[in-house]
Tab-separated table of C-alpha atoms in Angstrom:
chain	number	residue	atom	x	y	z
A	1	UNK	CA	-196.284	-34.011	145.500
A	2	UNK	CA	-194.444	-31.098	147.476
A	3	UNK	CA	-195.662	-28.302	144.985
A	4	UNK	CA	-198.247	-27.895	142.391
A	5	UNK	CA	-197.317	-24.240	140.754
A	6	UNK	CA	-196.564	-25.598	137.686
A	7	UNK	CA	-199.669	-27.763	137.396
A	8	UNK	CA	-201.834	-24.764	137.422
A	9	UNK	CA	-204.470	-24.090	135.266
A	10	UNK	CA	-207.097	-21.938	134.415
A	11	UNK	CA	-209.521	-21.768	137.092
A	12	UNK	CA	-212.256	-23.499	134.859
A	13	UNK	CA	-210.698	-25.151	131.471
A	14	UNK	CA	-211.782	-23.892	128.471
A	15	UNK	CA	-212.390	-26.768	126.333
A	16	UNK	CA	-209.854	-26.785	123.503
A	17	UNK	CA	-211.160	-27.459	119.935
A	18	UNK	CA	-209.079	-29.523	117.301
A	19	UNK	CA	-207.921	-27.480	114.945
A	20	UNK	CA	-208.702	-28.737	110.905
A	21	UNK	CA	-205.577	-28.109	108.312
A	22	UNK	CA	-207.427	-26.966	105.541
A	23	UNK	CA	-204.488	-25.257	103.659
A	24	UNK	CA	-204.993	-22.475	106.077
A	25	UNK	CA	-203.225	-20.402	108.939
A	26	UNK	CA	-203.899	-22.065	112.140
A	27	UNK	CA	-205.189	-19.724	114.970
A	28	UNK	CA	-204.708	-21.212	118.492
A	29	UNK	CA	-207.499	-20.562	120.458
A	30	UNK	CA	-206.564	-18.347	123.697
A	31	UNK	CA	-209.088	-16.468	126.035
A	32	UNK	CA	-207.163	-14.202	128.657
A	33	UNK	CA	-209.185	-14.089	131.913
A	34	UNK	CA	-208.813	-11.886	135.225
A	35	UNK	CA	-206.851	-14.425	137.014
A	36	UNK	CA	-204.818	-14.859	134.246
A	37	UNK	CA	-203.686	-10.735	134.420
A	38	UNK	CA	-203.929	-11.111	138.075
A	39	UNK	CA	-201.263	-13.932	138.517
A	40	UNK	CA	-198.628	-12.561	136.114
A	41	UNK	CA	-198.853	-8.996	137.441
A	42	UNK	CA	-200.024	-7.679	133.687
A	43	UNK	CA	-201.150	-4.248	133.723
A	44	UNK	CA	-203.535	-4.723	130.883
A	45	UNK	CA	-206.934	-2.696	130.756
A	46	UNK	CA	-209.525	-2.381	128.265
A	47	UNK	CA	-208.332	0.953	126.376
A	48	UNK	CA	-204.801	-0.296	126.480
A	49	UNK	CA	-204.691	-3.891	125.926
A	50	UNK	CA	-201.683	-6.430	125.919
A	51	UNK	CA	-201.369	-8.305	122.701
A	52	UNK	CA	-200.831	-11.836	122.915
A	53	UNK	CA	-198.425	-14.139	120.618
A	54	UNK	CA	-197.499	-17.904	120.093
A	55	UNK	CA	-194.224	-19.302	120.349
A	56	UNK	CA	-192.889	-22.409	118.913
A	57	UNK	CA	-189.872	-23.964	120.272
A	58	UNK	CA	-189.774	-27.226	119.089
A	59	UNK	CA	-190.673	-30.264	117.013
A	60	UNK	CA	-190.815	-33.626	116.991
A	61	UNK	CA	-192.453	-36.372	114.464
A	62	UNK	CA	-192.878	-40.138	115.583
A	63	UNK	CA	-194.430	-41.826	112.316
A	64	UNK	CA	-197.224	-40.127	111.273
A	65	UNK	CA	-197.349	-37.923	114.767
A	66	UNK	CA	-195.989	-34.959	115.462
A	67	UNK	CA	-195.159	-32.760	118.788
A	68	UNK	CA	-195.001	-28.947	118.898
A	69	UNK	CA	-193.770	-27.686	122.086
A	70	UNK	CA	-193.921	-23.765	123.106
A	71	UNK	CA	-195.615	-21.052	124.958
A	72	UNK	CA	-198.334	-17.826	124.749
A	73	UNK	CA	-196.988	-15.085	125.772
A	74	UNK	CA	-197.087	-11.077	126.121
A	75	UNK	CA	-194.367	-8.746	125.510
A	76	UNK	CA	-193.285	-9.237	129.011
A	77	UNK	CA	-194.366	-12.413	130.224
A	78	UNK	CA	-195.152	-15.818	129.744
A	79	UNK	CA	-199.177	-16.673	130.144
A	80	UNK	CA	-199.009	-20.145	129.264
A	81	UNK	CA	-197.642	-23.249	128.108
A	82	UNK	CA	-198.486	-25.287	124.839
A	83	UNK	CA	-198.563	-28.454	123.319
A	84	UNK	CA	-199.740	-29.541	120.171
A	85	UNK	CA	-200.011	-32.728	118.301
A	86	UNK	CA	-201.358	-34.392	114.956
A	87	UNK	CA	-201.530	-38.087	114.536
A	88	UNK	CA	-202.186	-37.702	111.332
A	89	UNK	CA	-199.345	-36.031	109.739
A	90	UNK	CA	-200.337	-32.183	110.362
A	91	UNK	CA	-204.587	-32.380	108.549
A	92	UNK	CA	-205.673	-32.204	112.484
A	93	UNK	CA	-204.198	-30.898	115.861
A	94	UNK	CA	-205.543	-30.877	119.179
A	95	UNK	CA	-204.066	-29.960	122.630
A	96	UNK	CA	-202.994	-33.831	124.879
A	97	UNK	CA	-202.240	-31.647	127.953
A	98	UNK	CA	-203.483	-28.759	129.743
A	99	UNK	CA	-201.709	-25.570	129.445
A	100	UNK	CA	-199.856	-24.851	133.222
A	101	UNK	CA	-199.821	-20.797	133.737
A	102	UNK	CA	-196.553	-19.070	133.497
A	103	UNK	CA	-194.975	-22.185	131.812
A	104	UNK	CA	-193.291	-23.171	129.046
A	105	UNK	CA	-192.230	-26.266	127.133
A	106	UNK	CA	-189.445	-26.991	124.730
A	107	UNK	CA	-186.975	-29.604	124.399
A	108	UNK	CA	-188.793	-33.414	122.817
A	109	UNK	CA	-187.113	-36.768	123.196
A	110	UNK	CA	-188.608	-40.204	121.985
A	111	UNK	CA	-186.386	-43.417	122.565
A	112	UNK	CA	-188.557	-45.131	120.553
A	113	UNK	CA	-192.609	-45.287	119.233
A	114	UNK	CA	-194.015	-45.190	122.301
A	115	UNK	CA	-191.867	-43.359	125.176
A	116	UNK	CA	-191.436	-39.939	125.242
A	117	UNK	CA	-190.310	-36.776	127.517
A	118	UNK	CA	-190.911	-33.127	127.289
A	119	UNK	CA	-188.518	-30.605	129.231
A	120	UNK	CA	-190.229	-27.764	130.631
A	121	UNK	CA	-189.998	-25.089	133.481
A	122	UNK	CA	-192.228	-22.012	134.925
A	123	UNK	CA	-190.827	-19.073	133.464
A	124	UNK	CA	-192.464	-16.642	135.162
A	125	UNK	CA	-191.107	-14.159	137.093
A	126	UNK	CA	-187.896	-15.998	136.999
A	127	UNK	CA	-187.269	-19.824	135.436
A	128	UNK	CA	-187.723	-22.331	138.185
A	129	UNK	CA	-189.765	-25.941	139.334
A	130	UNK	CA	-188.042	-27.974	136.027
A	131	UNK	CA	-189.953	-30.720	135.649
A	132	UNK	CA	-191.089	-33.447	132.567
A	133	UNK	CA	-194.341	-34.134	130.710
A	134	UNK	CA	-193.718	-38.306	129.977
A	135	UNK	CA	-195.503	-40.519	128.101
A	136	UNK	CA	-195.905	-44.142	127.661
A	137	UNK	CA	-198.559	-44.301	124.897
A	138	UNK	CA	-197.043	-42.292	121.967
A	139	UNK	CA	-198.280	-39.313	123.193
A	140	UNK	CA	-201.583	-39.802	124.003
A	141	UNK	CA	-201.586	-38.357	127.249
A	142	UNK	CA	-199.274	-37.043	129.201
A	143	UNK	CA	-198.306	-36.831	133.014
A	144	UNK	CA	-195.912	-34.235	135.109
A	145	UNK	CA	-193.149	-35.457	136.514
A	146	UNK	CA	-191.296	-32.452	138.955
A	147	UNK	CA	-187.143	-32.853	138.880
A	148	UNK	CA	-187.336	-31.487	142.709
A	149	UNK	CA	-189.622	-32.353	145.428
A	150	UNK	CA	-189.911	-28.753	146.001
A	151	UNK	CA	-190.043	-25.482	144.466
A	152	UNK	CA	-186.507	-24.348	143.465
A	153	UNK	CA	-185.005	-21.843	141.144
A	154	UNK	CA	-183.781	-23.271	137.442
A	155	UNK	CA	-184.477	-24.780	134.174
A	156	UNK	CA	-183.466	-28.017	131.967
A	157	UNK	CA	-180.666	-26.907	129.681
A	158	UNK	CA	-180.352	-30.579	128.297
A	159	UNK	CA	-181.858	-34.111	128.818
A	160	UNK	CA	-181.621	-37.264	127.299
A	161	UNK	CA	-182.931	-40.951	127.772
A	162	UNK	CA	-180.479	-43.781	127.243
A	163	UNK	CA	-183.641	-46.275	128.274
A	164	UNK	CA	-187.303	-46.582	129.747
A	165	UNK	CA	-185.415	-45.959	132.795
A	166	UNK	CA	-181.778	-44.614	132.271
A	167	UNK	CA	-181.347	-40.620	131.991
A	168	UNK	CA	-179.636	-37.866	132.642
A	169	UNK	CA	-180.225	-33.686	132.542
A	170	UNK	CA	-178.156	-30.251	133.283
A	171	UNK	CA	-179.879	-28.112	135.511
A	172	UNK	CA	-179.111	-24.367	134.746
A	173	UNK	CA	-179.727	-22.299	137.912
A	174	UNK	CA	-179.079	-19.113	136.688
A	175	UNK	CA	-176.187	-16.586	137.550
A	176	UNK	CA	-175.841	-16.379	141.185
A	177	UNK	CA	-176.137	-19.878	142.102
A	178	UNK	CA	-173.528	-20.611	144.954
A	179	UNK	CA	-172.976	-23.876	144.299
A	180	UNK	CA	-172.498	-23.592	140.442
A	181	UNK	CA	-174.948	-22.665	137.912
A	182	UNK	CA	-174.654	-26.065	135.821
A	183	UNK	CA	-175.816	-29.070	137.667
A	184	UNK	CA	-175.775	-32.632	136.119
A	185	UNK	CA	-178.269	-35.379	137.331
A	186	UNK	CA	-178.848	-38.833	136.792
A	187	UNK	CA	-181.924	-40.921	137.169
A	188	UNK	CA	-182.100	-44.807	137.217
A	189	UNK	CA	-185.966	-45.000	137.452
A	190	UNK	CA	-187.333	-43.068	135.003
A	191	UNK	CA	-186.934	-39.814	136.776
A	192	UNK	CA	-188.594	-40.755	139.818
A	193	UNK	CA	-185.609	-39.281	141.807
A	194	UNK	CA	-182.727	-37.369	140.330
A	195	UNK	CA	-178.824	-37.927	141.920
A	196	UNK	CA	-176.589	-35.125	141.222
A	197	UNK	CA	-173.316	-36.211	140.100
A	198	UNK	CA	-171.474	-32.666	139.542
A	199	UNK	CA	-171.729	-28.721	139.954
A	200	UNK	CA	-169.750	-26.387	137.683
A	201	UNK	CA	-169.518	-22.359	136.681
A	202	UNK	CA	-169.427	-23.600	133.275
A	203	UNK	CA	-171.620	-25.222	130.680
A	204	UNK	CA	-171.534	-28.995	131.550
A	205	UNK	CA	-171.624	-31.307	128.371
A	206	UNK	CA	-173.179	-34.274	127.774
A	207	UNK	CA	-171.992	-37.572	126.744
A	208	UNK	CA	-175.444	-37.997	124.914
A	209	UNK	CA	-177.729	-35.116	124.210
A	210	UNK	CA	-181.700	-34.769	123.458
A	211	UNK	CA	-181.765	-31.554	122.217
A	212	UNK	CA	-180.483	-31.731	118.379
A	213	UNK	CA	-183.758	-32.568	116.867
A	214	UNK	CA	-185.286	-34.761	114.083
A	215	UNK	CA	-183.054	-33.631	111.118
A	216	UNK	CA	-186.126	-33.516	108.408
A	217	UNK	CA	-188.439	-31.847	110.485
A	218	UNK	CA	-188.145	-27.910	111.173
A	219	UNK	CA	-190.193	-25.035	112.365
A	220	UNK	CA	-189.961	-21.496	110.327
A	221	UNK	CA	-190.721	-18.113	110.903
A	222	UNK	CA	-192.546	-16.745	108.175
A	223	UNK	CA	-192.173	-12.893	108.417
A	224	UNK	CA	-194.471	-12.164	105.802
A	225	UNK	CA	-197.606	-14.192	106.852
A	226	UNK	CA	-196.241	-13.807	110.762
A	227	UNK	CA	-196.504	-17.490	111.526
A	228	UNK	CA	-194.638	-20.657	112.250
A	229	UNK	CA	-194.393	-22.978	109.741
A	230	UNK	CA	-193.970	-26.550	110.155
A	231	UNK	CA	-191.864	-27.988	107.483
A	232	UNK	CA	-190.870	-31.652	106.294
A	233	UNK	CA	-187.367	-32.203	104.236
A	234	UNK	CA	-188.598	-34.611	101.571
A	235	UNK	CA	-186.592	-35.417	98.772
A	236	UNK	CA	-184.536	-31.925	97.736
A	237	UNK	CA	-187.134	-29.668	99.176
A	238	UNK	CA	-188.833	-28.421	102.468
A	239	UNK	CA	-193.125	-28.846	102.013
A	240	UNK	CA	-195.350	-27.032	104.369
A	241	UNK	CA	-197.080	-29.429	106.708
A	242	UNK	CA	-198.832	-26.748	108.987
A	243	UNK	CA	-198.807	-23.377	109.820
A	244	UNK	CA	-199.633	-21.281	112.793
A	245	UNK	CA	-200.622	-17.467	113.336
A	246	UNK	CA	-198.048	-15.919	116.069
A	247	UNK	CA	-200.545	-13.265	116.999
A	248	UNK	CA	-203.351	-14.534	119.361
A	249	UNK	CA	-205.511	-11.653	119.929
A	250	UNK	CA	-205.113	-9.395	122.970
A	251	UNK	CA	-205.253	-9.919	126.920
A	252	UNK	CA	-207.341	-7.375	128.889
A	253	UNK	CA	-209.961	-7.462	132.128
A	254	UNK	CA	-213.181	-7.933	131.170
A	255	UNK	CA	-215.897	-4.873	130.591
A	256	UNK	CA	-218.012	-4.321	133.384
A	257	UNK	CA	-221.589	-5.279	132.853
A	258	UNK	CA	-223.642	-1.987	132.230
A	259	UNK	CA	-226.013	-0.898	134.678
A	260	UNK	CA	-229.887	-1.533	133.529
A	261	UNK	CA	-231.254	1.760	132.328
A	262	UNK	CA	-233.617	2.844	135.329
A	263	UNK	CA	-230.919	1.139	137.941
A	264	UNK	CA	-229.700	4.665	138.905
A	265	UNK	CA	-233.401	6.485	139.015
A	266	UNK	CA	-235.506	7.024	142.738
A	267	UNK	CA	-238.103	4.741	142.986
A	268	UNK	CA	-241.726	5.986	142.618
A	269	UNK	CA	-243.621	6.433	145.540
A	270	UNK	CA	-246.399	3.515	145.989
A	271	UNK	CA	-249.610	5.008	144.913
A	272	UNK	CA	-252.054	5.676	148.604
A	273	UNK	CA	-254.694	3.156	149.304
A	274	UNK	CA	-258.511	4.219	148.674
């Protein structure tokens, strides 16, 4: 592989506990380190620190599973990516992939129960290295899959799978792209390479789109318990499935131990010989 910054992770991986629905908020469990304020360029510190919030972007249910795709993130910039899944409609969640720094995830496509693709990007400082998390067991793990072979500026504005193999994505490059800032690529192998088959100043649309959603699934922000709430249309009405707190603690640098208490003192004189 010709880069790796979006497969970064925490220098030594926290292991992630599965979170139990018990009626509940949900509180994701994030520890900010040094390196973490390091590589984004925070300017955190221990009397001012920078609070630290979840976002949810997306979800998907297969059967009784279901995807939530997102980020953590500061006021100014993105710590981490996210995914979380239940296979047991919402009573139990737990994390298939590691989080990649400065990442996010978002769009969810399965093409049927047991192939599926994630569109996701590093979105810090500026959106670039697109790439998919695919899977092949119904989301029970997960592999990255760059869209380049190198790093490069830009971010998946739309994908979608016609077959195990058969795909196609926009790239949006951003303003200032000198080719065109909408790129549209094909792939006849699953994504292994990526042809690009036009370049245009505007939007590019396409003929098949992963990106509207599972119709009786939806994800809510609750203002008054400030959380996401995952909801499932059943009959006439919406029912809470899961919910999760948006605010994750805080990110500062760790307190420097204290000093034992006779570290600074002059050390006694050894008593003479008799």
């Amino acid at each position: 592989m010709a880069w790796t910054a979006a497969a970064q992770t925490a220098d030594q991986p926290i292991e992630k506990p599965v979170l139990t629905n018990n009626g509940k908020l949900l509180l994701v469990d994030y520890h900010c380190t040094g390196d973490d304020i390091h590589a984004t360029g925070l300017s955190c510190t221990v009397e001012d620190p920078c609070p630290v919030f979840l976002e949810l972007d997306w979800v998907e249910a297969v059967g009784n599973r279901i995807f939530l795709t997102g980020n953590i993130h500061t006021s100014t910039t993105t710590l981490a990516s996210i995914l979380l899944a239940s296979e047991d409609a919402g009573k139990t969640w737990r994390e298939p992939f590691d989080r990649m720094r400065a990442a996010g995830l978002d769009r969810i496509q399965f093409i049927d129960f047991e192939n599926g693709w994630i569109s996701g990007a590093v979105l810090h400082p500026l959106p670039r290295d697109p790439f998919l998390l695919v899977t092949s067991d119904g989301g029970q793990n997960w592999r990255m899959q760059p869209v380049f072979g190198e790093p490069q500026f830009g971010s998946i504005a739309q994908f979608s799978f016609s077959s195990h193999a058969d795909g196609a994505m926009v790239i949006d490059r951003g303003r200032g792209s000198e080719t065109g800032r909408y790129e549209l690529y094909e792939t006849p192998n699953a994504g292994e390479t990526w042809m690009l088959r036009q370049s245009n100043d505007k939007p590019i649309q396409m003929k098949r789109v992963s990106g509207t959603g599972n119709a009786d699934w939806r994800l809510r922000a609750e203002a008054v318990t400030k959380a996401y709430r995952v909801e499932h249309h059943m009959g006439d009405a919406w029912h809470s499935v899961a919910a999760f707190l948006v605010s994750l603690g805080a990110c500062k640098p760790p307190e420097a131990p204290l000093p034992p208490p006779d570290a600074g003192a002059p050390e006694k004189p050894a008593p003479p010989r008799r």
